[in-house]
Tab-separated table of C-alpha atoms and ligand atoms in Angstrom:
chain	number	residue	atom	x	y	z
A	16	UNK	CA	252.594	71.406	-18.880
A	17	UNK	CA	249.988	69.880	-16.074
A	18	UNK	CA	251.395	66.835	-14.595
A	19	UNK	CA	249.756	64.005	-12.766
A	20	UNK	CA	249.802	64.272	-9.307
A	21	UNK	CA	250.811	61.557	-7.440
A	22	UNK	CA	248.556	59.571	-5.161
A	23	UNK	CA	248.412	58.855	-1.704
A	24	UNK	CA	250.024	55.084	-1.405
A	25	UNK	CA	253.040	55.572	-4.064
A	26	UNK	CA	256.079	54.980	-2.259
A	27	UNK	CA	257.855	58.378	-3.867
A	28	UNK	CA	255.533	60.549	-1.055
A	29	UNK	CA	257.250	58.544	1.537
A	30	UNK	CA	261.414	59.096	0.356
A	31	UNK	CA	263.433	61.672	1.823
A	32	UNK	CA	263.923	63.970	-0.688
A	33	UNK	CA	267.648	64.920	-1.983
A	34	UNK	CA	269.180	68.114	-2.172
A	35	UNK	CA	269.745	69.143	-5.546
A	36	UNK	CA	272.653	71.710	-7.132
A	37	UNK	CA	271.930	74.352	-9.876
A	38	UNK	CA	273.010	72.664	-12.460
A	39	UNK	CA	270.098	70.255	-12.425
A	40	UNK	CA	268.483	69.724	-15.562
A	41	UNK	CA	265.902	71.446	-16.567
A	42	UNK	CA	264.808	72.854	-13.469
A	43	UNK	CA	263.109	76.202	-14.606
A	44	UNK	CA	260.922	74.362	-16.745
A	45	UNK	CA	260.166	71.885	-14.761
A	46	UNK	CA	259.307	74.690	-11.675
A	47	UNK	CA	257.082	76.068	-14.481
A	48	UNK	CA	255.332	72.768	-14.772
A	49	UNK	CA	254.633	72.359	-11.438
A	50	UNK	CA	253.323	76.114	-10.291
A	51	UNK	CA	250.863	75.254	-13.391
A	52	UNK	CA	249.911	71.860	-12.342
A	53	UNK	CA	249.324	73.347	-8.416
A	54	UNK	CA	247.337	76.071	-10.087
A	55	UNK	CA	245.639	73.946	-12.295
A	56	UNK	CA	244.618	71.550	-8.700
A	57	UNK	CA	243.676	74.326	-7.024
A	58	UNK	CA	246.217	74.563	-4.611
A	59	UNK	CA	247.910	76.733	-2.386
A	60	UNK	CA	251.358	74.481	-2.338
A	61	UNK	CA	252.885	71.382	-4.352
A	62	UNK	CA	256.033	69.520	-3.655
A	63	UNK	CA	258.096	67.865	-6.101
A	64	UNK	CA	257.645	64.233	-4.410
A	65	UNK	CA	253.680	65.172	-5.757
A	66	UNK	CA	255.031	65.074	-8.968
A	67	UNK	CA	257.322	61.390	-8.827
A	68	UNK	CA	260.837	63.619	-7.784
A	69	UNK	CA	262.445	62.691	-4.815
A	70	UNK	CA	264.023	65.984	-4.605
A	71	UNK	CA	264.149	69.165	-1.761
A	72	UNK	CA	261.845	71.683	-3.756
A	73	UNK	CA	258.428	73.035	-3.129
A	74	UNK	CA	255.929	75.689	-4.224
A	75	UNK	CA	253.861	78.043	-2.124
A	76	UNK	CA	251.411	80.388	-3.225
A	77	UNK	CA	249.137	81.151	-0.837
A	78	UNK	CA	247.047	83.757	-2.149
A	79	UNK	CA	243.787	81.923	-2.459
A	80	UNK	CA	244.226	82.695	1.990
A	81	UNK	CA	243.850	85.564	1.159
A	82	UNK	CA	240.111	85.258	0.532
A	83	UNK	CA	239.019	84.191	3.838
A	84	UNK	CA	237.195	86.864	5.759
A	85	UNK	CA	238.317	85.807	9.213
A	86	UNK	CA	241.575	87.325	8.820
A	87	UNK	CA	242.883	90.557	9.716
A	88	UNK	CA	243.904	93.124	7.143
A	89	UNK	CA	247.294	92.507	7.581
A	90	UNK	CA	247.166	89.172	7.327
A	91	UNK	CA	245.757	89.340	3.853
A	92	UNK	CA	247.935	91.544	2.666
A	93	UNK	CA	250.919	89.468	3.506
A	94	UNK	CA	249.321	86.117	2.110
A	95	UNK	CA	247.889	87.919	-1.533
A	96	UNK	CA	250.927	88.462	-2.810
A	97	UNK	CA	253.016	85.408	-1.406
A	98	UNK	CA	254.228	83.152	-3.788
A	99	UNK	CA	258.100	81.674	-3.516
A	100	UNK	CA	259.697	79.102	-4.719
A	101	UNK	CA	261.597	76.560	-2.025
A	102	UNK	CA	264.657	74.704	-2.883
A	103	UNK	CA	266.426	72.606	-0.685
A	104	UNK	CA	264.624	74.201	1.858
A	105	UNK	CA	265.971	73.012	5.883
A	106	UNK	CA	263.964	74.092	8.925
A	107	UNK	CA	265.586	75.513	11.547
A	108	UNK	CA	263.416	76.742	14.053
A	109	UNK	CA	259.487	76.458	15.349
A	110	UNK	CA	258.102	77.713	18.465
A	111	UNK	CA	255.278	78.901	19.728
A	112	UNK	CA	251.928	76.773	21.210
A	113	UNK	CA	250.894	74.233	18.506
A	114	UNK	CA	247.171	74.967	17.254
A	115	UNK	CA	245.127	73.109	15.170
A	116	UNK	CA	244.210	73.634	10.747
A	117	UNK	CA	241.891	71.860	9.038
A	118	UNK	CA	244.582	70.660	6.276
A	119	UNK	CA	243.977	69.017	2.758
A	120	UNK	CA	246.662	67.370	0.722
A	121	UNK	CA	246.592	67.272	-3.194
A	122	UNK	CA	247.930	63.461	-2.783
A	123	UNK	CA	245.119	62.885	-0.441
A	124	UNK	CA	241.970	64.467	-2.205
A	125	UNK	CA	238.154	64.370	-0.299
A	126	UNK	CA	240.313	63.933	3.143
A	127	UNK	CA	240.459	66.601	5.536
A	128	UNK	CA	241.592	66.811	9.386
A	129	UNK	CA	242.655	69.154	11.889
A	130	UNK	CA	246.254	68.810	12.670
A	131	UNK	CA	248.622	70.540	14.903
A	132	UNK	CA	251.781	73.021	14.185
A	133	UNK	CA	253.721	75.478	15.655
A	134	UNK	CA	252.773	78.702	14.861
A	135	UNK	CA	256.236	80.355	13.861
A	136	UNK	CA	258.679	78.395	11.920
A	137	UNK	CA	262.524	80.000	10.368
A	138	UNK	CA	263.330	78.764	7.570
A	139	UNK	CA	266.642	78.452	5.593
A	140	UNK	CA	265.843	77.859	1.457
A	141	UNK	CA	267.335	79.104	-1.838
A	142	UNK	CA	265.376	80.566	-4.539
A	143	UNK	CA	264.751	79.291	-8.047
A	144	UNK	CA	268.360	81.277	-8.667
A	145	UNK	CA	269.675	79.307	-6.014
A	146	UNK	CA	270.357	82.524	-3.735
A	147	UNK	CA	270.218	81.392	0.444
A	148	UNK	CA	267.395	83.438	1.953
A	149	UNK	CA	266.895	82.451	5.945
A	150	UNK	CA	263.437	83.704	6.696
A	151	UNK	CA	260.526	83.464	9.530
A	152	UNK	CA	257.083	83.189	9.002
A	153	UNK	CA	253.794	82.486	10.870
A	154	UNK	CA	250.796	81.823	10.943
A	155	UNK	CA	248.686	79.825	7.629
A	156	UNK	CA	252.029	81.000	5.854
A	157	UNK	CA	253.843	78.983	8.259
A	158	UNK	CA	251.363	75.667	8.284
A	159	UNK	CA	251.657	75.754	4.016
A	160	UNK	CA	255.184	75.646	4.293
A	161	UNK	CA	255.121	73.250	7.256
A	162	UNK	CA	252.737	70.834	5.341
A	163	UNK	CA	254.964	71.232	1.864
A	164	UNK	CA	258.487	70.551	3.693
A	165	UNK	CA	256.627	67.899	5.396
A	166	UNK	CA	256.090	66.552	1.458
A	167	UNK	CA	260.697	66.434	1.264
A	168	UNK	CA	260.941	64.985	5.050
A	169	UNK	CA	258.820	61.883	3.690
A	170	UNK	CA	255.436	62.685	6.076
A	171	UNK	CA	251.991	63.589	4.972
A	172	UNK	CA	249.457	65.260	7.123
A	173	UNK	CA	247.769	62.010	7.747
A	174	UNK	CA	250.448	60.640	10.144
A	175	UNK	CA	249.908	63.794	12.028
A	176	UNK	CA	246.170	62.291	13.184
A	177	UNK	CA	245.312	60.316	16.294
A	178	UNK	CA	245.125	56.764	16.038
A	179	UNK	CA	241.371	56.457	16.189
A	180	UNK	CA	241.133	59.107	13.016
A	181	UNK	CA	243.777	56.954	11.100
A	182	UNK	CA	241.948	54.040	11.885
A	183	UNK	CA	238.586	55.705	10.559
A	184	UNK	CA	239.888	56.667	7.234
A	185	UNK	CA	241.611	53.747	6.518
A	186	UNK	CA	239.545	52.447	3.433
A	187	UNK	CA	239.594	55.959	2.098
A	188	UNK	CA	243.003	56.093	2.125
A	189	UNK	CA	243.055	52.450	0.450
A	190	UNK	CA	240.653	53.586	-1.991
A	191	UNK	CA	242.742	56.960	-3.025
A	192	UNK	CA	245.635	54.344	-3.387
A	193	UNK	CA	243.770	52.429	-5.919
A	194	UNK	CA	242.363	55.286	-8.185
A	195	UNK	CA	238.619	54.358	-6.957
A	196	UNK	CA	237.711	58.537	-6.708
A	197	UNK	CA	236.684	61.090	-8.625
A	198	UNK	CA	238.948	64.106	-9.368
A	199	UNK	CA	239.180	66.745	-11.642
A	200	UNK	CA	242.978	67.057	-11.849
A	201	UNK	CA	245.444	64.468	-13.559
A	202	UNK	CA	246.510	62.146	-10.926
A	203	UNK	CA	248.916	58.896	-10.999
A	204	UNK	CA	247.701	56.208	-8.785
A	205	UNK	CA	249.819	53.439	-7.525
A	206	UNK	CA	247.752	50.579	-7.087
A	207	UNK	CA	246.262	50.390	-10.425
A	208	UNK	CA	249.487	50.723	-12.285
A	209	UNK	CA	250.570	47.206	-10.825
A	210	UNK	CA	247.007	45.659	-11.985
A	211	UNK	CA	248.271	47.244	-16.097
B	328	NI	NI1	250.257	67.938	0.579
């Protein structure tokens, strides 16, 4: 089932997201729901905050990367067949010299800007069978899963962008907050609910 995704402005995007046990309801189906509404957006990650949860999981699947004809062999090789599913997912490491990605945001849609990451982050998750899995990864692996545990922490790519950008897309943002875009994808938007 596609669900809405919700829009920049709606105060769910900006909660720390819980951890959540195995036993919470529902959850295959609902991990289901949201690989098909990322696929469905044409995304390469979703987190459940997108989808009106306040709760520590995320989707990556970053094999639309693997596309891009800038990248070495091995590179595309690694992102093709990535896809994994990110439950109360805790960072615990980044290093390396902080370079820049043009990143998008399926709460955000028509907005792009360059924002800078680490390069290398390790990671400590469990999978959709709620196995531990500590991991490293780098490179646009690393920014996807930056920019989707971003989504859990509360922060959005946007508050990653000087002052002067922020203040230029101001009235875009405002305008993504009150539905006035087009978009081909289902999306809930906060300011016109209260208007209803
Ligand atoms: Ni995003």
């Amino acid at each position: 089932m596609i669900l809405p995704i919700v829009a920049y402005g709606d105060p769910v995007l900006r909660k720390k997201a819980k951890a959540i046990s195995a036993d919470y309801p529902n959850l295959d189906a609902l991990i289901a729901n949201m690989y098909e509404t990322m696929y469905n957006a044409l995304g390469v990650g979703l987190a459940a905050p997108q989808i009106g949860l306040p709760i520590r999981v995320f989707l990556v699947d970053a094999s639309p990367f693997a596309e891009d004809e800038d990248l070495s062999d091995d590179e595309r090789k690694q992102l093709k067949d990535f896809k994994q599913t990110f439950i109360n997912a805790k960072i615990l490491e980044e290093e390396g010299d902080e370079w820049a990605f043009n990143e998008g945001c399926l709460s955000i849609p028509h907005i792009r800007e360059d924002v800078f990451r680490k390069p290398k982050v390790k990671i400590e998750f469990q999978d959709e069978n709620f196995e531990t899995h500590i991991k490293e990864f780098d490179g646009l692996l690393a920014r996807v899963i930056q920019h989707e545990y971003d989504h859990i922490e509360g922060i959005l790519f946007t508050d990653k962008i000087s002052t002067l950008k922020k203040r230029l897309i101001k009235g875009k943002l405002s305008n993504i907050s009150k539905g006035k875009i087009s978009i081909d994808y289902k999306m809930r938007f906060p300011d016109m609910k209260k208007k209803r």
